[in-house]
Amino acid sequence: MKTESLFNENIEICPGVIHLPAFADSAQLHSVLQEVLQRAPLRQMQTSRGFPMSVRTSNCGEVGWVSDRRGYRYTQTDPVSEQAWPDMPQAFSSLAQQAAQTAGFPGFVPDACLINHYVPGTQMGAHQDKDEQDFSAPIVSVSLGIDARFYVIGPERRGTSTAIDLSDGDVVVFGGPARKHYHGVRKLKASTHPIWGESRCNLTFRKAR
Ligand code: MD3
Ligand code: FE
């Protein structure tokens, strides 16, 4: 959490979706993330149908989310290195815990951090996050780098969506009635950020097990 800020806005977009603008310290997270990505580099996972995902991903924490021809699941080892995923850095877990608490979810202890890396032109189609065991725990999303437009639909794939424009350092907490809502990310527009260059990283903190 940024310690220099006197207070943070806490905007409830809809029940269970809480936006904390500029809650995270992007420069600090950038350097911590580089160490994680040295041990578990970003890679393009395959969908269960065998297509490469446009977003590159990695993980840290006790377990990591993987996708391949066998489907989606959490694993204790990185299939590329065949080693444990890198430990979740203290700066990551304390940020996730503080954001969850600010949003009304005290005692959140994530065991997984999925790292998504976007470049202009990439997007993420509407989906639900339902590979976790415990839906009473929220998901904490941290946006870093260039801006993106995120959307939340609701419990069904079809219907009207609510847009949230996410900037560097923004945190969104999804829990309670919104935990299984369909959501996605619109195609990123070309842009550049002084630290992150032409890219966006999203960290999602989860309690998978
Ligand atoms: C709303 N990532 O990795 S995080 C994902 O920006 C994912 O990379 C997007 O969706 C990204 O699964 C958006 C925001 C998010 C995460 C979980 C949610 C929104 C959610 C669960 C329920 C509702
Ligand atoms: Fe998701």
Coordinates of N, CA, C and O in Angstrom, one line a residue, residues 13-152:
I13 N -18.5 -0.2 -7.0 CA -19.1 -0.1 -8.3 C -20.4 -0.8 -8.4 O -21.4 -0.3 -9.0
C14 N -20.6 -1.9 -7.8 CA -21.8 -2.7 -7.6 C -21.6 -3.6 -6.4 O -20.4 -3.7 -5.9
P15 N -22.6 -4.2 -5.8 CA -22.4 -5.0 -4.6 C -21.3 -6.0 -4.8 O -21.3 -6.8 -5.7
G16 N -20.2 -5.9 -4.0 CA -19.1 -6.9 -4.0 C -18.0 -6.5 -5.0 O -17.0 -7.2 -5.1
V17 N -18.1 -5.3 -5.6 CA -17.0 -4.9 -6.5 C -16.5 -3.5 -6.0 O -17.2 -2.5 -6.1
I18 N -15.3 -3.5 -5.3 CA -14.8 -2.3 -4.7 C -13.6 -1.8 -5.4 O -12.6 -2.6 -5.4
H19 N -13.6 -0.6 -5.9 CA -12.4 0.0 -6.6 C -11.7 0.9 -5.6 O -12.2 1.8 -5.0
L20 N -10.4 0.6 -5.5 CA -9.5 1.4 -4.7 C -8.5 2.1 -5.6 O -7.4 1.5 -5.9
P21 N -8.8 3.3 -6.1 CA -7.9 3.9 -7.1 C -6.5 4.2 -6.4 O -6.4 4.6 -5.3
A22 N -5.4 4.0 -7.2 CA -4.0 4.3 -6.8 C -3.7 3.7 -5.4 O -3.0 4.4 -4.6
F23 N -4.1 2.5 -5.1 CA -3.9 1.9 -3.8 C -2.5 1.3 -3.7 O -1.9 1.2 -2.6
A24 N -2.0 0.9 -4.8 CA -0.7 0.1 -4.9 C 0.4 1.0 -5.3 O 0.3 1.9 -6.1
D25 N 1.6 0.7 -4.8 CA 2.9 1.4 -5.2 C 3.5 0.7 -6.4 O 4.2 -0.3 -6.2
S26 N 3.2 1.2 -7.6 CA 3.6 0.6 -8.8 C 5.1 0.4 -9.0 O 5.6 -0.7 -9.4
A27 N 5.9 1.4 -8.6 CA 7.3 1.3 -8.8 C 7.9 0.2 -7.9 O 8.8 -0.6 -8.3
Q28 N 7.5 0.1 -6.7 CA 7.9 -0.9 -5.7 C 7.6 -2.3 -6.3 O 8.4 -3.2 -6.3
L29 N 6.3 -2.4 -6.7 CA 5.9 -3.7 -7.2 C 6.6 -4.1 -8.5 O 6.9 -5.3 -8.7
H30 N 7.0 -3.1 -9.3 CA 7.7 -3.4 -10.5 C 9.0 -4.1 -10.2 O 9.4 -5.2 -10.8
S31 N 9.8 -3.6 -9.2 CA 11.1 -4.2 -8.9 C 10.9 -5.6 -8.3 O 11.6 -6.6 -8.6
V32 N 9.9 -5.7 -7.4 CA 9.7 -7.0 -6.8 C 9.2 -8.1 -7.8 O 9.7 -9.2 -7.8
L33 N 8.4 -7.6 -8.8 CA 7.9 -8.6 -9.8 C 9.1 -9.1 -10.7 O 9.0 -10.2 -11.1
Q34 N 10.1 -8.2 -11.0 CA 11.2 -8.7 -11.8 C 11.9 -9.9 -11.2 O 12.2 -10.8 -11.9
E35 N 12.0 -9.9 -9.9 CA 12.7 -11.1 -9.2 C 11.8 -12.3 -9.4 O 12.3 -13.4 -9.6
V36 N 10.5 -12.2 -9.2 CA 9.6 -13.3 -9.4 C 9.7 -13.9 -10.8 O 9.8 -15.1 -11.0
L37 N 9.7 -13.0 -11.8 CA 9.7 -13.4 -13.2 C 11.0 -14.0 -13.7 O 11.1 -14.6 -14.7
Q38 N 12.1 -13.7 -12.9 CA 13.4 -14.3 -13.3 C 13.3 -15.8 -12.9 O 13.8 -16.7 -13.7
R39 N 12.5 -16.2 -11.9 CA 12.4 -17.6 -11.5 C 11.3 -18.3 -12.2 O 11.4 -19.5 -12.4
A40 N 10.3 -17.6 -12.6 CA 9.1 -18.2 -13.3 C 8.7 -17.2 -14.4 O 7.8 -16.4 -14.3
P41 N 9.4 -17.3 -15.6 CA 9.2 -16.3 -16.7 C 7.8 -16.4 -17.2 O 7.1 -17.5 -17.2
L42 N 7.3 -15.3 -17.7 CA 6.0 -15.2 -18.4 C 6.0 -16.2 -19.6 O 7.0 -16.3 -20.3
R43 N 4.9 -16.8 -19.8 CA 4.7 -17.8 -20.9 C 3.3 -17.7 -21.4 O 2.4 -17.3 -20.7
Q44 N 3.1 -18.1 -22.7 CA 1.8 -18.2 -23.3 C 1.2 -19.6 -23.0 O 1.8 -20.6 -23.5
M45 N 0.2 -19.7 -22.1 CA -0.4 -21.0 -21.9 C -1.4 -21.3 -23.0 O -1.7 -20.5 -23.8
Q46 N -1.7 -22.6 -23.1 CA -2.6 -23.1 -24.2 C -4.0 -23.2 -23.6 O -4.1 -23.7 -22.4
T47 N -5.0 -22.9 -24.3 CA -6.4 -23.2 -23.9 C -6.6 -24.7 -24.0 O -5.8 -25.5 -24.6
S48 N -7.7 -25.2 -23.4 CA -8.0 -26.7 -23.5 C -8.2 -27.1 -24.9 O -8.1 -28.3 -25.3
R49 N -8.5 -26.2 -25.8 CA -8.6 -26.5 -27.3 C -7.3 -26.4 -28.0 O -7.3 -26.6 -29.2
G50 N -6.2 -26.0 -27.3 CA -4.9 -26.1 -27.9 C -4.5 -24.8 -28.5 O -3.4 -24.7 -29.2
F51 N -5.3 -23.7 -28.3 CA -4.9 -22.4 -28.9 C -4.0 -21.6 -27.9 O -4.3 -21.7 -26.7
P52 N -3.0 -20.9 -28.3 CA -2.2 -20.1 -27.4 C -3.1 -18.9 -26.9 O -3.8 -18.3 -27.6
M53 N -3.0 -18.6 -25.6 CA -3.7 -17.4 -25.0 C -2.9 -16.2 -25.4 O -1.6 -16.2 -25.4
S54 N -3.5 -15.1 -25.7 CA -2.8 -13.9 -26.1 C -2.1 -13.2 -24.9 O -1.0 -12.6 -25.1
V55 N -2.7 -13.4 -23.7 CA -2.1 -12.8 -22.5 C -1.0 -13.8 -22.1 O -1.2 -15.0 -22.0
R56 N 0.2 -13.3 -21.7 CA 1.2 -14.1 -21.1 C 1.1 -14.1 -19.6 O 0.7 -13.1 -19.0
T57 N 1.4 -15.3 -19.0 CA 1.1 -15.4 -17.6 C 2.2 -16.1 -16.8 O 3.1 -16.8 -17.4
S58 N 2.2 -15.9 -15.5 CA 3.1 -16.7 -14.6 C 2.4 -16.6 -13.2 O 1.3 -16.1 -13.2
N59 N 3.0 -17.1 -12.2 CA 2.4 -17.2 -10.9 C 3.5 -17.1 -9.8 O 4.7 -17.4 -10.1
C60 N 3.1 -16.7 -8.6 CA 3.9 -17.0 -7.4 C 2.9 -17.3 -6.3 O 1.7 -17.1 -6.4
G61 N 3.4 -18.0 -5.3 CA 2.6 -18.4 -4.2 C 2.7 -19.9 -4.1 O 3.4 -20.6 -4.8
E62 N 1.9 -20.5 -3.1 CA 1.9 -21.9 -2.8 C 1.5 -22.7 -4.0 O 1.9 -23.8 -4.3
V63 N 0.5 -22.1 -4.7 CA 0.0 -22.8 -6.0 C -0.2 -21.7 -7.1 O -0.2 -20.5 -6.8
G64 N -0.2 -22.2 -8.3 CA -0.3 -21.3 -9.5 C -1.3 -21.9 -10.4 O -1.5 -23.1 -10.6
W65 N -2.0 -21.0 -11.1 CA -3.1 -21.3 -12.1 C -2.4 -21.7 -13.4 O -1.6 -20.9 -13.9
V66 N -2.8 -22.9 -13.9 CA -2.2 -23.3 -15.3 C -3.4 -23.7 -16.2 O -4.4 -24.1 -15.7
S67 N -3.1 -23.6 -17.5 CA -4.1 -24.0 -18.5 C -3.3 -24.8 -19.5 O -2.2 -24.3 -20.0
D68 N -3.8 -25.9 -19.9 CA -3.2 -26.7 -21.0 C -4.3 -27.6 -21.6 O -5.5 -27.4 -21.3
R69 N -3.9 -28.5 -22.5 CA -4.9 -29.4 -23.1 C -5.8 -30.1 -22.1 O -6.9 -30.6 -22.5
R70 N -5.3 -30.3 -20.9 CA -6.0 -31.0 -19.9 C -7.0 -30.1 -19.2 O -7.8 -30.6 -18.3
G71 N -7.0 -28.8 -19.4 CA -7.9 -27.9 -18.8 C -7.3 -26.9 -17.8 O -6.0 -26.8 -17.9
Y72 N -8.1 -26.3 -17.0 CA -7.6 -25.3 -16.0 C -7.5 -25.9 -14.7 O -8.3 -26.7 -14.2
R73 N -6.4 -25.6 -13.9 CA -6.3 -26.1 -12.6 C -5.1 -25.3 -11.9 O -4.4 -24.6 -12.5
Y74 N -5.1 -25.5 -10.5 CA -4.0 -24.9 -9.7 C -2.9 -26.1 -9.5 O -3.3 -27.2 -9.2
T75 N -1.6 -25.7 -9.6 CA -0.6 -26.7 -9.4 C 0.4 -26.2 -8.4 O 0.6 -25.0 -8.3
Q76 N 1.1 -27.1 -7.7 CA 2.2 -26.6 -6.8 C 3.5 -26.4 -7.5 O 4.4 -25.8 -6.9
T77 N 3.6 -27.0 -8.7 CA 4.9 -26.8 -9.4 C 4.6 -26.1 -10.8 O 3.6 -26.3 -11.4
D78 N 5.6 -25.3 -11.2 CA 5.6 -24.7 -12.5 C 5.9 -25.7 -13.5 O 7.0 -26.4 -13.5
P79 N 5.0 -26.0 -14.5 CA 5.3 -27.0 -15.4 C 6.5 -26.7 -16.3 O 7.1 -27.7 -16.9
V80 N 6.9 -25.5 -16.4 CA 8.1 -25.2 -17.3 C 9.4 -25.5 -16.5 O 10.3 -26.3 -17.0
S81 N 9.5 -25.1 -15.3 CA 10.8 -25.3 -14.5 C 10.7 -26.6 -13.8 O 11.8 -27.1 -13.4
E82 N 9.5 -27.2 -13.6 CA 9.3 -28.4 -12.8 C 9.8 -28.1 -11.3 O 10.0 -29.1 -10.6
Q83 N 9.8 -26.8 -10.9 CA 10.1 -26.5 -9.5 C 8.9 -25.8 -8.9 O 8.0 -25.5 -9.6
A84 N 8.9 -25.7 -7.6 CA 7.8 -24.9 -6.9 C 7.7 -23.5 -7.5 O 8.7 -23.0 -8.0
W85 N 6.5 -23.0 -7.6 CA 6.4 -21.6 -8.0 C 7.2 -20.7 -7.0 O 7.3 -21.1 -5.8
P86 N 7.6 -19.5 -7.4 CA 8.3 -18.6 -6.5 C 7.4 -18.3 -5.3 O 6.2 -18.2 -5.4
D87 N 8.0 -18.1 -4.1 CA 7.3 -17.6 -3.0 C 6.6 -16.3 -3.3 O 7.1 -15.5 -4.0
M88 N 5.4 -16.1 -2.6 CA 4.8 -14.8 -2.8 C 5.5 -13.8 -2.0 O 5.7 -14.0 -0.7
P89 N 6.0 -12.7 -2.6 CA 6.8 -11.7 -1.8 C 5.9 -11.1 -0.7 O 4.7 -10.9 -0.9
Q90 N 6.5 -10.7 0.4 CA 5.8 -10.1 1.5 C 5.1 -8.8 1.0 O 3.9 -8.6 1.4
A91 N 5.7 -8.1 0.1 CA 5.1 -6.8 -0.4 C 3.8 -7.2 -1.1 O 2.8 -6.4 -1.1
F92 N 3.7 -8.3 -1.8 CA 2.5 -8.7 -2.5 C 1.4 -9.2 -1.5 O 0.3 -8.7 -1.6
S93 N 1.8 -10.1 -0.6 CA 0.7 -10.6 0.3 C 0.2 -9.5 1.2 O -1.0 -9.5 1.5
S94 N 1.1 -8.6 1.7 CA 0.5 -7.6 2.6 C -0.4 -6.6 1.8 O -1.4 -6.1 2.4
L95 N 0.0 -6.3 0.6 CA -0.9 -5.4 -0.2 C -2.3 -6.0 -0.4 O -3.3 -5.4 -0.2
A96 N -2.3 -7.3 -0.8 CA -3.5 -8.0 -1.0 C -4.4 -8.1 0.3 O -5.6 -7.8 0.2
Q97 N -3.7 -8.3 1.4 CA -4.5 -8.4 2.7 C -5.0 -7.1 3.1 O -6.2 -7.0 3.5
Q98 N -4.2 -6.0 2.9 CA -4.7 -4.7 3.2 C -5.8 -4.2 2.3 O -6.8 -3.5 2.8
A99 N -5.7 -4.5 1.0 CA -6.8 -4.1 0.1 C -8.1 -4.8 0.4 O -9.2 -4.2 0.5
A100 N -8.0 -6.1 0.7 CA -9.2 -6.9 1.1 C -9.8 -6.4 2.3 O -11.0 -6.2 2.4
Q101 N -9.0 -6.0 3.3 CA -9.5 -5.5 4.6 C -10.2 -4.2 4.3 O -11.3 -3.9 4.9
T102 N -9.6 -3.3 3.5 CA -10.2 -2.0 3.2 C -11.6 -2.1 2.5 O -12.5 -1.3 2.7
A103 N -11.7 -3.2 1.7 CA -12.9 -3.5 1.0 C -14.0 -4.2 1.8 O -15.0 -4.5 1.3
G104 N -13.6 -4.6 3.1 CA -14.6 -5.3 3.9 C -14.4 -6.8 4.0 O -15.3 -7.5 4.4
F105 N -13.2 -7.3 3.6 CA -12.9 -8.7 3.7 C -11.7 -8.9 4.6 O -10.6 -9.2 4.1
P106 N -11.8 -8.8 5.9 CA -10.7 -9.0 6.8 C -10.2 -10.4 6.8 O -11.0 -11.3 6.5
G107 N -8.9 -10.6 7.1 CA -8.4 -12.0 7.2 C -8.2 -12.7 5.9 O -8.0 -13.9 5.9
F108 N -8.1 -12.0 4.8 CA -7.8 -12.6 3.5 C -6.3 -13.0 3.5 O -5.4 -12.2 3.6
V109 N -6.1 -14.3 3.3 CA -4.7 -14.8 3.1 C -4.6 -15.6 1.8 O -5.0 -16.7 1.7
P110 N -4.1 -14.9 0.7 CA -4.0 -15.5 -0.6 C -2.9 -16.6 -0.6 O -1.9 -16.5 0.0
D111 N -3.2 -17.7 -1.3 CA -2.2 -18.7 -1.5 C -1.7 -18.8 -3.0 O -0.9 -19.6 -3.3
A112 N -2.3 -17.9 -3.8 CA -1.9 -17.9 -5.2 C -2.0 -16.4 -5.7 O -2.8 -15.7 -5.3
C113 N -1.0 -16.1 -6.6 CA -1.0 -14.8 -7.3 C -0.7 -15.1 -8.8 O 0.3 -15.6 -9.1
L114 N -1.8 -14.9 -9.6 CA -1.7 -15.1 -11.0 C -1.2 -13.8 -11.6 O -1.7 -12.7 -11.3
I115 N -0.2 -13.8 -12.5 CA 0.4 -12.6 -13.1 C 0.0 -12.7 -14.6 O 0.3 -13.6 -15.3
N116 N -0.8 -11.7 -15.0 CA -1.2 -11.6 -16.4 C -0.5 -10.4 -17.0 O -0.5 -9.3 -16.5
H117 N 0.1 -10.6 -18.2 CA 0.9 -9.6 -18.9 C 0.2 -9.3 -20.3 O 0.1 -10.2 -21.1
Y118 N -0.2 -8.0 -20.5 CA -0.9 -7.6 -21.7 C 0.0 -6.6 -22.4 O 0.7 -5.8 -21.8
V119 N -0.1 -6.6 -23.8 CA 0.5 -5.6 -24.6 C -0.7 -5.0 -25.4 O -1.8 -5.6 -25.5
P120 N -0.5 -3.8 -26.0 CA -1.7 -3.2 -26.8 C -2.2 -4.3 -27.8 O -1.4 -5.0 -28.4
G121 N -3.5 -4.3 -28.0 CA -4.1 -5.3 -28.9 C -4.6 -6.6 -28.2 O -5.4 -7.3 -28.8
T122 N -4.1 -6.9 -27.0 CA -4.5 -8.1 -26.3 C -5.8 -7.8 -25.5 O -6.0 -6.7 -25.1
Q123 N -6.5 -8.8 -25.2 CA -7.8 -8.7 -24.5 C -8.0 -10.0 -23.7 O -7.3 -11.0 -23.9
M124 N -9.0 -10.0 -22.8 CA -9.4 -11.2 -22.2 C -10.9 -11.3 -22.3 O -11.6 -10.4 -21.8
G125 N -11.4 -12.4 -22.9 CA -12.8 -12.5 -23.1 C -13.6 -12.8 -21.8 O -13.0 -13.1 -20.8
A126 N -14.9 -12.6 -21.8 CA -15.8 -12.8 -20.6 C -15.7 -14.2 -20.1 O -15.7 -15.2 -20.9
H127 N -15.4 -14.3 -18.8 CA -15.3 -15.6 -18.2 C -15.6 -15.5 -16.7 O -15.7 -14.4 -16.2
Q128 N -15.8 -16.6 -16.0 CA -15.9 -16.6 -14.5 C -14.6 -17.2 -14.0 O -14.0 -18.1 -14.6
D129 N -14.3 -16.8 -12.8 CA -13.2 -17.5 -12.0 C -13.8 -18.5 -11.1 O -14.4 -18.1 -10.1
K130 N -13.7 -19.7 -11.4 CA -14.4 -20.8 -10.6 C -13.5 -22.0 -10.4 O -14.0 -23.1 -10.1
D131 N -12.2 -21.8 -10.5 CA -11.3 -23.0 -10.3 C -10.8 -23.0 -8.9 O -9.9 -23.8 -8.5
E132 N -11.3 -22.1 -8.0 CA -10.9 -22.0 -6.6 C -11.9 -22.8 -5.8 O -13.0 -23.0 -6.2
Q133 N -11.4 -23.2 -4.6 CA -12.2 -24.1 -3.7 C -13.2 -23.3 -2.9 O -14.3 -23.7 -2.6
D134 N -12.8 -22.1 -2.5 CA -13.5 -21.3 -1.4 C -14.0 -20.0 -2.0 O -13.2 -19.0 -2.1
F135 N -15.3 -19.9 -2.4 CA -15.8 -18.7 -3.0 C -16.2 -17.7 -1.9 O -16.6 -16.6 -2.3
S136 N -16.0 -18.0 -0.6 CA -16.2 -16.9 0.4 C -15.0 -16.0 0.4 O -15.2 -14.8 0.9
A137 N -13.9 -16.4 -0.1 CA -12.7 -15.5 -0.2 C -12.8 -14.6 -1.4 O -13.3 -15.1 -2.5
P138 N -12.5 -13.3 -1.3 CA -12.5 -12.5 -2.5 C -11.3 -12.7 -3.4 O -10.5 -13.5 -3.1
I139 N -11.4 -12.1 -4.6 CA -10.2 -12.0 -5.4 C -9.8 -10.5 -5.5 O -10.6 -9.6 -5.6
V140 N -8.5 -10.3 -5.3 CA -7.9 -8.9 -5.3 C -7.1 -8.8 -6.6 O -6.2 -9.5 -6.8
S141 N -7.5 -7.7 -7.4 CA -6.8 -7.5 -8.6 C -6.0 -6.2 -8.6 O -6.6 -5.1 -8.1
V142 N -4.8 -6.2 -9.0 CA -3.9 -5.1 -9.0 C -3.5 -4.7 -10.4 O -2.9 -5.6 -11.1
S143 N -3.8 -3.5 -10.9 CA -3.4 -3.1 -12.2 C -2.2 -2.3 -12.2 O -2.1 -1.3 -11.5
L144 N -1.2 -2.6 -13.1 CA 0.1 -2.0 -13.2 C 0.4 -1.6 -14.6 O 0.2 -2.5 -15.5
G145 N 0.9 -0.4 -14.9 CA 1.3 -0.1 -16.2 C 0.2 0.7 -17.0 O -0.5 1.5 -16.4
I146 N 0.1 0.4 -18.3 CA -0.9 1.2 -19.1 C -2.3 0.9 -18.8 O -2.6 -0.2 -18.2
D147 N -3.2 1.8 -19.1 CA -4.6 1.7 -18.7 C -5.3 0.6 -19.5 O -4.9 0.2 -20.6
A148 N -6.4 0.1 -18.8 CA -7.2 -0.9 -19.5 C -8.7 -0.6 -19.1 O -8.9 0.0 -18.0
R149 N -9.6 -1.1 -19.9 CA -11.0 -1.0 -19.6 C -11.4 -2.4 -19.3 O -11.4 -3.4 -20.1
F150 N -11.9 -2.6 -18.0 CA -12.3 -3.8 -17.5 C -13.9 -3.8 -17.5 O -14.5 -2.7 -17.4
Y151 N -14.5 -4.9 -17.6 CA -16.0 -4.9 -17.5 C -16.5 -6.1 -16.7 O -15.9 -7.2 -16.7
V152 N -17.6 -5.8 -16.0 CA -18.3 -6.9 -15.2 C -19.7 -7.0 -15.7 O -20.4 -6.0 -16.0

